[in-house]
Short mmCIF file of C-alpha atoms in Angstrom, two decimals:
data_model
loop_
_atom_site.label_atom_id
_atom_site.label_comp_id
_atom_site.label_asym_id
_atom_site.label_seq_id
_atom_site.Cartn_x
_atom_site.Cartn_y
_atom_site.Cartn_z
CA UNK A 1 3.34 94.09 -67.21
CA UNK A 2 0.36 91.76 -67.82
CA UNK A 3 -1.71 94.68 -68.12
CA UNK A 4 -5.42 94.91 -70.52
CA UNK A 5 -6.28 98.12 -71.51
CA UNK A 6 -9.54 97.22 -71.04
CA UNK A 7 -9.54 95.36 -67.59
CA UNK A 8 -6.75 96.35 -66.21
CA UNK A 9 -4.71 93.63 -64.29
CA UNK A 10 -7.83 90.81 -64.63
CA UNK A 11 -7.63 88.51 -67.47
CA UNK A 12 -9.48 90.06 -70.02
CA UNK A 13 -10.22 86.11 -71.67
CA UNK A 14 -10.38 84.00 -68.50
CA UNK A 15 -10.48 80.18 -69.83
CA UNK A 16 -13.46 78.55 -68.91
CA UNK A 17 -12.31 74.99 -69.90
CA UNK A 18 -9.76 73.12 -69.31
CA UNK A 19 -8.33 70.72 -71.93
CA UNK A 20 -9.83 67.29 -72.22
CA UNK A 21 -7.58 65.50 -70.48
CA UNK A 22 -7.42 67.65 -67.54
CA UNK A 23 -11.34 68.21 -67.49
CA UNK A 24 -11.45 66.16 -64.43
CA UNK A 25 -10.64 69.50 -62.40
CA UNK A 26 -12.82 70.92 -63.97
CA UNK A 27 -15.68 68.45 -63.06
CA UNK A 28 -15.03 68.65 -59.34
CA UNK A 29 -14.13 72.19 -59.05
CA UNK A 30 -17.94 72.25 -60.02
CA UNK A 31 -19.29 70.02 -58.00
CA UNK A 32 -18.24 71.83 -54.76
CA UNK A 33 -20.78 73.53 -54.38
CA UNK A 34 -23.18 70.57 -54.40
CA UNK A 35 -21.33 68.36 -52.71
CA UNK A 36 -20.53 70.48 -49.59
CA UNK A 37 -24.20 72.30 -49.77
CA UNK A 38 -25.55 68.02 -48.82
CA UNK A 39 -27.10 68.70 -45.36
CA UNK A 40 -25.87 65.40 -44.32
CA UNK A 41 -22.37 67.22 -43.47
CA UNK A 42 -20.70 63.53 -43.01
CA UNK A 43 -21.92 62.15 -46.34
CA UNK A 44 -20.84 66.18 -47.65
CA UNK A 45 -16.91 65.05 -46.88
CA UNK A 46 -16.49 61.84 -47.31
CA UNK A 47 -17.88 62.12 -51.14
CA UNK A 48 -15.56 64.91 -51.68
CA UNK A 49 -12.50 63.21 -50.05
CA UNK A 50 -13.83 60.02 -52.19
CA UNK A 51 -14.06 62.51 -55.23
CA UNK A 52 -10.26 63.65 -54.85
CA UNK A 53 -9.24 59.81 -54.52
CA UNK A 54 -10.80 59.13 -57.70
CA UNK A 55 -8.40 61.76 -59.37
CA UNK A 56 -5.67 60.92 -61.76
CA UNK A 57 -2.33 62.09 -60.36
CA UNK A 58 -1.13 63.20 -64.04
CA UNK A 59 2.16 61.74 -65.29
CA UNK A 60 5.26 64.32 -65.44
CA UNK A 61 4.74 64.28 -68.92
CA UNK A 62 1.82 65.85 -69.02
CA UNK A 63 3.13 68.58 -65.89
CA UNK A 64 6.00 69.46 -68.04
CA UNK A 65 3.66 69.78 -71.10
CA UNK A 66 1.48 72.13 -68.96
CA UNK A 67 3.70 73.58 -67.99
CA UNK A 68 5.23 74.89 -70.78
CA UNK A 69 3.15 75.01 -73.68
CA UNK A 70 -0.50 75.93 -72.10
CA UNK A 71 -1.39 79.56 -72.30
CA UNK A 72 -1.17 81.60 -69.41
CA UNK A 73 -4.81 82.26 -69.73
CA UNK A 74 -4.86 77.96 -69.29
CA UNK A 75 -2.64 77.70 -66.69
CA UNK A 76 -4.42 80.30 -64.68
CA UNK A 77 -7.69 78.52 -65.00
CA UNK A 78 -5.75 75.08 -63.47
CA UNK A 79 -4.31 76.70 -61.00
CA UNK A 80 -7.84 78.44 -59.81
CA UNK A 81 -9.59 75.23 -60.09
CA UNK A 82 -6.84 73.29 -57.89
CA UNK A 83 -6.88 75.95 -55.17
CA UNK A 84 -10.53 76.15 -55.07
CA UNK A 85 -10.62 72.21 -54.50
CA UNK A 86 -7.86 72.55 -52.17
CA UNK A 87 -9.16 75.70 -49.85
CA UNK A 88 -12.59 73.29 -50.12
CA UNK A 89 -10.80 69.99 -48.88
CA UNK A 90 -8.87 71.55 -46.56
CA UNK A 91 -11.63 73.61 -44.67
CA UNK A 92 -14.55 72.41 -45.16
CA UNK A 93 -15.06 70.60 -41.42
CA UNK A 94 -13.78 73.58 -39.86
CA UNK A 95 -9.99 74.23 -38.37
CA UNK A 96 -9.59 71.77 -35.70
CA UNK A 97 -10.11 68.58 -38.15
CA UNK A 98 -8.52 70.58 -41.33
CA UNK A 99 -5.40 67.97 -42.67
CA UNK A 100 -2.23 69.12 -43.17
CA UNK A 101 -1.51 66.50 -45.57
CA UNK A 102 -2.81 68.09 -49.71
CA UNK A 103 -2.85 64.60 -51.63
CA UNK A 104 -0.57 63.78 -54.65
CA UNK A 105 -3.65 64.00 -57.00
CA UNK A 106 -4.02 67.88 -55.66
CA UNK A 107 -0.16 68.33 -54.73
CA UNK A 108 1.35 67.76 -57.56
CA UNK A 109 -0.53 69.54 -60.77
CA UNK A 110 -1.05 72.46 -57.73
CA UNK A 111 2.47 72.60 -57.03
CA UNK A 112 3.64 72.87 -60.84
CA UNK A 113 0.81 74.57 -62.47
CA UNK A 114 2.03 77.40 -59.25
CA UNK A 115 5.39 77.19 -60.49
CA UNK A 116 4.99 77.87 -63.91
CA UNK A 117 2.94 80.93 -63.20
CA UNK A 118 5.50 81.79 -60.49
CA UNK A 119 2.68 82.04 -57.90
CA UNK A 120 2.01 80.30 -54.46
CA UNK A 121 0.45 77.20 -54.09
CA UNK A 122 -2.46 78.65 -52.22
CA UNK A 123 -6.31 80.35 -52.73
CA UNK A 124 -5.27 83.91 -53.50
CA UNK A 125 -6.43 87.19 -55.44
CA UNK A 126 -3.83 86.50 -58.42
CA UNK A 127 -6.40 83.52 -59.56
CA UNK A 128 -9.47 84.14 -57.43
CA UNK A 129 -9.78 87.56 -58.45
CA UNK A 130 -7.77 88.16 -61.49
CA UNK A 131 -8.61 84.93 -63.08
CA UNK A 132 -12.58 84.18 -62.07
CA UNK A 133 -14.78 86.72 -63.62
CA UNK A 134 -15.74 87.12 -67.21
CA UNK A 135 -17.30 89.98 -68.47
CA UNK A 136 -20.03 90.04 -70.87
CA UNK A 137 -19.77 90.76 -75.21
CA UNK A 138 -20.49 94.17 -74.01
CA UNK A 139 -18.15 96.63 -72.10
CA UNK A 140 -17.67 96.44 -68.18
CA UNK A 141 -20.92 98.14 -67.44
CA UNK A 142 -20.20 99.00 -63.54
CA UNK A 143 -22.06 96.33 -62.11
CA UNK A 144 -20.86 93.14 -60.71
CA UNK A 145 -24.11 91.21 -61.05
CA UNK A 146 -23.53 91.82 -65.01
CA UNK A 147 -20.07 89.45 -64.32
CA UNK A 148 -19.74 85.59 -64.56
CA UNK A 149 -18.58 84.11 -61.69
CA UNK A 150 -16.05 80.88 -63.09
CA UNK A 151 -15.09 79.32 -59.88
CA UNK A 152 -15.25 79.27 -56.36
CA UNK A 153 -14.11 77.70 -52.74
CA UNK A 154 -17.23 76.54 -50.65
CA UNK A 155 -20.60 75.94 -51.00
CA UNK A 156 -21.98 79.62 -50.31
CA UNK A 157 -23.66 81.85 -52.70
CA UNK A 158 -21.78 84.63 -50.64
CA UNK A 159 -18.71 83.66 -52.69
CA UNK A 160 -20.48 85.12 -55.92
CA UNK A 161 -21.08 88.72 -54.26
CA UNK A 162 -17.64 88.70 -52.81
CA UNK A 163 -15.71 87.79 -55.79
CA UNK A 164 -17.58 89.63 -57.86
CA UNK A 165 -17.33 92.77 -56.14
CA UNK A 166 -14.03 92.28 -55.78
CA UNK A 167 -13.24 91.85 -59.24
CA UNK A 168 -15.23 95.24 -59.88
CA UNK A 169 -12.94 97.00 -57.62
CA UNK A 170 -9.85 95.91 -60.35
CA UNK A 171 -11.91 97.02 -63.59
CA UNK A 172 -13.03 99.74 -62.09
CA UNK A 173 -8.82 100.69 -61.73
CA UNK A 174 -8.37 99.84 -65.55
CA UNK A 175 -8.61 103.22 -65.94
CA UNK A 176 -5.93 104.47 -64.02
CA UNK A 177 -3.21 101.85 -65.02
CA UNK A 178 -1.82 103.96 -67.90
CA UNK A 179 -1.81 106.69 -65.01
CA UNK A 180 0.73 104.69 -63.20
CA UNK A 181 3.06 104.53 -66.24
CA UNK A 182 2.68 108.13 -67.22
CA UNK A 183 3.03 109.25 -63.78
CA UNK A 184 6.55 107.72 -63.19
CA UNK A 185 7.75 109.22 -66.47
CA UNK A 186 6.34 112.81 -66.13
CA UNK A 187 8.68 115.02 -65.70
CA UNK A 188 7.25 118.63 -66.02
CA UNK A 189 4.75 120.12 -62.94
CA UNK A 190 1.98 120.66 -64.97
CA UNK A 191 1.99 117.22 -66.51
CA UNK A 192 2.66 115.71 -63.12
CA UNK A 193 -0.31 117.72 -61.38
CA UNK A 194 -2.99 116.45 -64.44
CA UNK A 195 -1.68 112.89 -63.57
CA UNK A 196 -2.66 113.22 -59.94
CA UNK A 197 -5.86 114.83 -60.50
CA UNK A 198 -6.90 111.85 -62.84
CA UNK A 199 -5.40 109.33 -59.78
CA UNK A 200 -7.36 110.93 -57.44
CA UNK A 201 -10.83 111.00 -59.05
CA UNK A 202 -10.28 107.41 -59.90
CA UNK A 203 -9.79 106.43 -56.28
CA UNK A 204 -12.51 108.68 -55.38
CA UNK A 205 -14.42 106.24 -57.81
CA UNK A 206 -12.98 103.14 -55.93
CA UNK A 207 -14.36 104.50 -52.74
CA UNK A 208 -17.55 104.67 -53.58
CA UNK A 209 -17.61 100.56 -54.86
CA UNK A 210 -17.48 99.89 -51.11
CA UNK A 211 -21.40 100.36 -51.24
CA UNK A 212 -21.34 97.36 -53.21
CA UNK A 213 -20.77 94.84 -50.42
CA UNK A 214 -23.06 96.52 -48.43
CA UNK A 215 -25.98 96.29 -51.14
CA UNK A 216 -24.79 92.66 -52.16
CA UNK A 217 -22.64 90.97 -49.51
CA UNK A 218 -24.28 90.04 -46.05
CA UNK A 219 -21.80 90.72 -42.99
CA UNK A 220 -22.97 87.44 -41.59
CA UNK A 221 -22.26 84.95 -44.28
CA UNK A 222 -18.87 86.43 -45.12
CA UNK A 223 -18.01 85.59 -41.63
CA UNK A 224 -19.30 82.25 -41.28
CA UNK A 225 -19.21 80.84 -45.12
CA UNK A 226 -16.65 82.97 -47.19
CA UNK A 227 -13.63 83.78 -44.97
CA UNK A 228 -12.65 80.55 -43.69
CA UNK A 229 -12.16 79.36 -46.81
CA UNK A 230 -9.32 81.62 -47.74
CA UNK A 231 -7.28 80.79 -44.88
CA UNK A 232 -3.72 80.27 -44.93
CA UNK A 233 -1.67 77.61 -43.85
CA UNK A 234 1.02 76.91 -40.91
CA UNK A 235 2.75 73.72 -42.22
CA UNK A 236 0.98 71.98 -45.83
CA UNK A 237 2.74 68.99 -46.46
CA UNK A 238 2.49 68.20 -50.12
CA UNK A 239 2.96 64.42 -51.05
CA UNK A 240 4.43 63.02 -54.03
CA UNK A 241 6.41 66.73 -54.80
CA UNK A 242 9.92 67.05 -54.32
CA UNK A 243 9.20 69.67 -51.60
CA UNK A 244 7.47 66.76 -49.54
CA UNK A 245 9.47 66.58 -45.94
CA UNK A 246 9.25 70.51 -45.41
CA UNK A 247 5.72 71.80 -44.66
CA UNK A 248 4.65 74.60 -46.73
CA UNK A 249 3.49 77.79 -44.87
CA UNK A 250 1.11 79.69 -47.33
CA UNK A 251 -1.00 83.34 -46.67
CA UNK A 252 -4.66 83.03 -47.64
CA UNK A 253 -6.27 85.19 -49.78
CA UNK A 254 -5.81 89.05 -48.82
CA UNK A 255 -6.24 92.74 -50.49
CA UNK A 256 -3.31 92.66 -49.96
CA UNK A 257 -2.48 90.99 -53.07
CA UNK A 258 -3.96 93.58 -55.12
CA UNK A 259 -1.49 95.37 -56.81
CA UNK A 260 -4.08 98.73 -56.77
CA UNK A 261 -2.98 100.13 -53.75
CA UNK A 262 1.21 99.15 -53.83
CA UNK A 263 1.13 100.31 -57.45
CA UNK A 264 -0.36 103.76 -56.17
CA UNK A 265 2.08 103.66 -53.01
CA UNK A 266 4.94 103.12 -55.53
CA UNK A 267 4.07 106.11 -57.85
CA UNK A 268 3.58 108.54 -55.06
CA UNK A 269 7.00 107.71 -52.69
CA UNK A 270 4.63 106.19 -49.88
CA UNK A 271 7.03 103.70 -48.08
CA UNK A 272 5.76 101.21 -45.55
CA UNK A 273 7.10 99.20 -42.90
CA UNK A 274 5.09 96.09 -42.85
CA UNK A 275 6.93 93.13 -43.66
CA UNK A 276 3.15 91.27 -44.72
CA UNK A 277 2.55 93.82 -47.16
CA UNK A 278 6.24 92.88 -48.28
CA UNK A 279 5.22 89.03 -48.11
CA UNK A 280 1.81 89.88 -50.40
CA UNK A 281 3.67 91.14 -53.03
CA UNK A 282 4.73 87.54 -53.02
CA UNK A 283 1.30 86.51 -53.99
CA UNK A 284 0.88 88.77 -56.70
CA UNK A 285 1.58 88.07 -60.41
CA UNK A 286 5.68 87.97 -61.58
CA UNK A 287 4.48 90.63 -64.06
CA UNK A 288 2.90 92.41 -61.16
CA UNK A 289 5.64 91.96 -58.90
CA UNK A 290 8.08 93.89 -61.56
CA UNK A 291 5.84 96.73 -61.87
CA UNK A 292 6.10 97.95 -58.47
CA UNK A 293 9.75 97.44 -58.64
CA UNK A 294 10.14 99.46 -61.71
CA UNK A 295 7.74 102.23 -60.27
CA UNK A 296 9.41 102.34 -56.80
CA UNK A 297 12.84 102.67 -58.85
CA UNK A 298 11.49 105.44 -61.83
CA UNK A 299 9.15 107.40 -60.39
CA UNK A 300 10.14 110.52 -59.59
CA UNK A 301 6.47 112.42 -58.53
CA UNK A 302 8.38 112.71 -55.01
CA UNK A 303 11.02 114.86 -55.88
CA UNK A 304 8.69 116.95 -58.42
CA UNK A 305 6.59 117.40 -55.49
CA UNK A 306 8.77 118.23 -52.70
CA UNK A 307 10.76 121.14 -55.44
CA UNK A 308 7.55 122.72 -56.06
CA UNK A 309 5.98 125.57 -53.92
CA UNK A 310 3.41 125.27 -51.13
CA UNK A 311 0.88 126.89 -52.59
CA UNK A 312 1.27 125.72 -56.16
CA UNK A 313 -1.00 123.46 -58.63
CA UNK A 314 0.68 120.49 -58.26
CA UNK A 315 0.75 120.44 -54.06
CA UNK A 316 -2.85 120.71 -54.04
CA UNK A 317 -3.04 117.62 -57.04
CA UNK A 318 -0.56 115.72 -54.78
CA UNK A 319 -2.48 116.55 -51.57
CA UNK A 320 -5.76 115.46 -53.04
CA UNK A 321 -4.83 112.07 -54.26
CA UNK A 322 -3.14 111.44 -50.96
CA UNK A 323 -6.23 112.36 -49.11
CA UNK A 324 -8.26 110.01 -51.89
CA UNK A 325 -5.68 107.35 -50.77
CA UNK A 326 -6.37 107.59 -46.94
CA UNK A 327 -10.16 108.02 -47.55
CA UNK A 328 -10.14 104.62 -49.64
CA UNK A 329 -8.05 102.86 -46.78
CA UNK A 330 -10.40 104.58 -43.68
CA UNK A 331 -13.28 102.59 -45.86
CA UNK A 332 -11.85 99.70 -45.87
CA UNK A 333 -10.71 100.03 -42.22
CA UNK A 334 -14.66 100.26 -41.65
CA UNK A 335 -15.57 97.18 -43.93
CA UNK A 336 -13.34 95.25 -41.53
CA UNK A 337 -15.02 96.48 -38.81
CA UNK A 338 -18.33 95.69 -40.37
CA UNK A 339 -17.56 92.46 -41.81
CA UNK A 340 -15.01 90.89 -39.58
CA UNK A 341 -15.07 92.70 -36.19
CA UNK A 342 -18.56 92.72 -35.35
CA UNK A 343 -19.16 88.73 -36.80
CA UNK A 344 -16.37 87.29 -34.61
CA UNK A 345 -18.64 89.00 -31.63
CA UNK A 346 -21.59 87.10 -32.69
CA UNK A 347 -21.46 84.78 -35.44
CA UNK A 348 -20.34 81.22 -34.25
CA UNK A 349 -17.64 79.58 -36.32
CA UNK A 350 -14.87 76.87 -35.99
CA UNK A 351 -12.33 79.04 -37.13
CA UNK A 352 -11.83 80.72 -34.14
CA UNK A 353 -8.38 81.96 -34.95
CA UNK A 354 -9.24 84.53 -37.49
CA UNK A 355 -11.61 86.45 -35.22
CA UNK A 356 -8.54 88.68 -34.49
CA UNK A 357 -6.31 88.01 -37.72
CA UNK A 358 -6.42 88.62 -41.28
CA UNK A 359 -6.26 85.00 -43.56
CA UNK A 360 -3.54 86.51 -44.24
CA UNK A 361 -2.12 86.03 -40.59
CA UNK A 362 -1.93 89.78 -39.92
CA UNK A 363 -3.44 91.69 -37.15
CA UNK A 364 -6.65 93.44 -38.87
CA UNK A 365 -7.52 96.95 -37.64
CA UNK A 366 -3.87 97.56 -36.33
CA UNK A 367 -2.27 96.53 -39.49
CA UNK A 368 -4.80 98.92 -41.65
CA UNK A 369 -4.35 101.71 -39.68
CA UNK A 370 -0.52 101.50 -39.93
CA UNK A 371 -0.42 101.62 -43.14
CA UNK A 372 -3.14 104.04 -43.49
CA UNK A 373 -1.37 106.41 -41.35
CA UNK A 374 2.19 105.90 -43.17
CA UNK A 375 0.04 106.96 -46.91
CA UNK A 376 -0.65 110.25 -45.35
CA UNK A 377 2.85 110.90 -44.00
CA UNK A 378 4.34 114.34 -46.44
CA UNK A 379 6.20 113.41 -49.53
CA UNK A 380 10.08 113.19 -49.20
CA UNK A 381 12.25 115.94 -49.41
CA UNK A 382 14.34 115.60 -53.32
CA UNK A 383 17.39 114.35 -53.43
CA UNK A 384 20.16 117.01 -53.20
CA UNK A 385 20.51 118.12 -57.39
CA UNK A 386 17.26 116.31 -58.29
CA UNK A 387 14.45 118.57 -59.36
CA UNK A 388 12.81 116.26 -61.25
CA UNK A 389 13.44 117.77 -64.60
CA UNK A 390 16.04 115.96 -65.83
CA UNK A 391 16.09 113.64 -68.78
CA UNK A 392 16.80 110.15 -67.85
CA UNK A 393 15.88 106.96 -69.32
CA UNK A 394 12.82 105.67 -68.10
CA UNK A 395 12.53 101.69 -67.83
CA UNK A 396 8.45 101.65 -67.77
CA UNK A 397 7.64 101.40 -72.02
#
């Protein structure tokens, strides 16, 4: 399942370096941030549409050759630098004068280096998250200043803090991944009830990295310098690919894409309506993607739950790490408020379509609620002859 024992579902070696041929991505996905930070915002974009002219659209040679004999580590580290230059050329002068044309020398390695790792074409957690941050010789000490930022979109040092932090949030879950795989296969109360227990201190844990942004992460600049550079797209034409007469229509960056939450969901029964949450999945890692299929499919914590009594052990484990659950998601319904509410009432931007919306595309506080509310609906009823004791083969080794 692409899964570290040590960091979870980040990379636990992130490359930092492309090879030499294809260092030229590497070069400009560094020089964003000086570039776009020029205060002469004219001279800002035309040197970095001048620097994406200069690039060398690479020969399908050397696409197939990346595509199938770099590391995934490799690939991962193309595919963040191209969608960092990308969110960065496409947003940088706001929404009304974004393109909607990505040029071949962007299109095409984006396009195939997305392929191969079976993820979108787009700015997205699977890369920006998962793929950005490497930890120091030591172990994950709790603190994202202590991580190393690889890459971002935009010239704001608010990207550090925000990446950062949100990295934390996925090594801080490291923890609880086995959790996820011995929870699906438990099959006796007891065990079942020491599983949850674990699950829910962990997201009690998760709860409390929230203070993070607050300490780290001005409201203000998230707004104004951060978001809009994780916005989706309506209609991306990509030149020189295949896929070049039908506009693309790509989800920015969203928690969403974490598979934290969904993996939790999919242990515990929870079932959601939401088609985007549906669509995120999407967006995550193929690896990823299977894991909540195989949990949804094996788990069988809801019938174990729903044949035990009222009053016993593992009600009040299964209780608690629903109520962890909804606590985590109230939290982040107030980080929303804090970060993206109360900006769009005072913070001036030219983005003025996401003052409402997720860069996703969704509808913020409604959406989060929704899907708060569904987490703390009470586990199904078991099956008729399933009391979760049986003996079947499990598909999660």
């Amino acid at each position: 399942y692409q899964i570290s024992s040590k960091t979870g579902f980040v990379l636990e070696q992130p490359c930092c370096q492309l090879p030499p041929a294809w260092q030229a991505y590497d070069r400009l996905a560094s020089a964003i941030v000086p570039i776009l930070s020029q205060p002469d915002t004219d001279k800002a974009s035309a040197d970095l549409q001048l620097a994406v002219a200069d690039l060398v659209v690479p020969s399908d040679h050397a696409l197939m050759e990346m595509a199938t004999a770099w590391s995934l580590e490799t690939r991962c580290r193309l595919h963040l630098c191209l969608t960092c230059i990308t969110a960065s050329y496409l947003w940088h002068r706001g929404e009304s004068r974004a393109p909607n044309r990505l040029p071949a020398q962007l299109a095409r390695p984006l396009l195939r280096v997305a392929e191969s790792l079976g993820l979108k074409p787009t700015v997205g957690h699977a890369t920006l998250a998962l793929a950005n941050c490497a930890l120091p010789d030591s172990a994950w000490s709790g603190r994202p200043e202590h991580l190393r930022l690889l890459c971002q979109p935009g010239p704001s040092s608010a990207f550090r803090a925000f990446v950062l932090v949100t990295c934390a949030f996925e090594l801080d879950f490291a923890r609880a991944t086995p959790l996820l795989l011995r929870g699906a296969e438990a099959r006796r109360p007891d065990e079942a009830a020491d599983l949850l227990d674990r699950l829910a201190d962990c997201l009690a844990g998760l709860t409390a990295r929230f203070d993070d942004f607050g300490r780290l992460l001005d409201p203000d600049e998230f707004y104004r310098d951060v978001r809009p550079y994780l916005s989706g797209h309506e209609g991306l034409v990509f030149e020189g690919c295949s896929c070049e007469a039908t506009p693309l229509r790509l989800s920015g960056g969203s928690a969403a894409q974490s598979t934290i939450l969904q993996s939790i969901d999919a242990l515990l029964g929870i079932r959601h309506e939401s088609a985007f949450l549906a669509e995120m999945v999407d967006y995550m890692h193929p690896a990823h993607r299977q894991l909540l299929k195989d949990l949804a499919a094996e788990t069988r914590l809801p019938q174990l739950v729903a044949a035990s009594a009222p009053e016993s052990r593992l009600r009040a484990a299964h209780g608690r790490a629903v109520a962890a659950l909804a606590d985590f998601r109230k939290r982040h319904i107030g980080l929303v408020s804090r970060y993206i509410v109360a900006p769009a009432g005072r913070v001036r931007t030219e983005f003025a379509s996401l003052a409402e919306r997720g860069t996703g595309g969704q509808p913020l506080i409604q959406f989060l609620k929704e899907v708060r509310d569904e987490g703390a609906l009470p586990p199904p009823l078991s099956d008729p002859g399933v009391d979760g004791s049986g003996d079947g083969v499990c598909m999660l080794k």
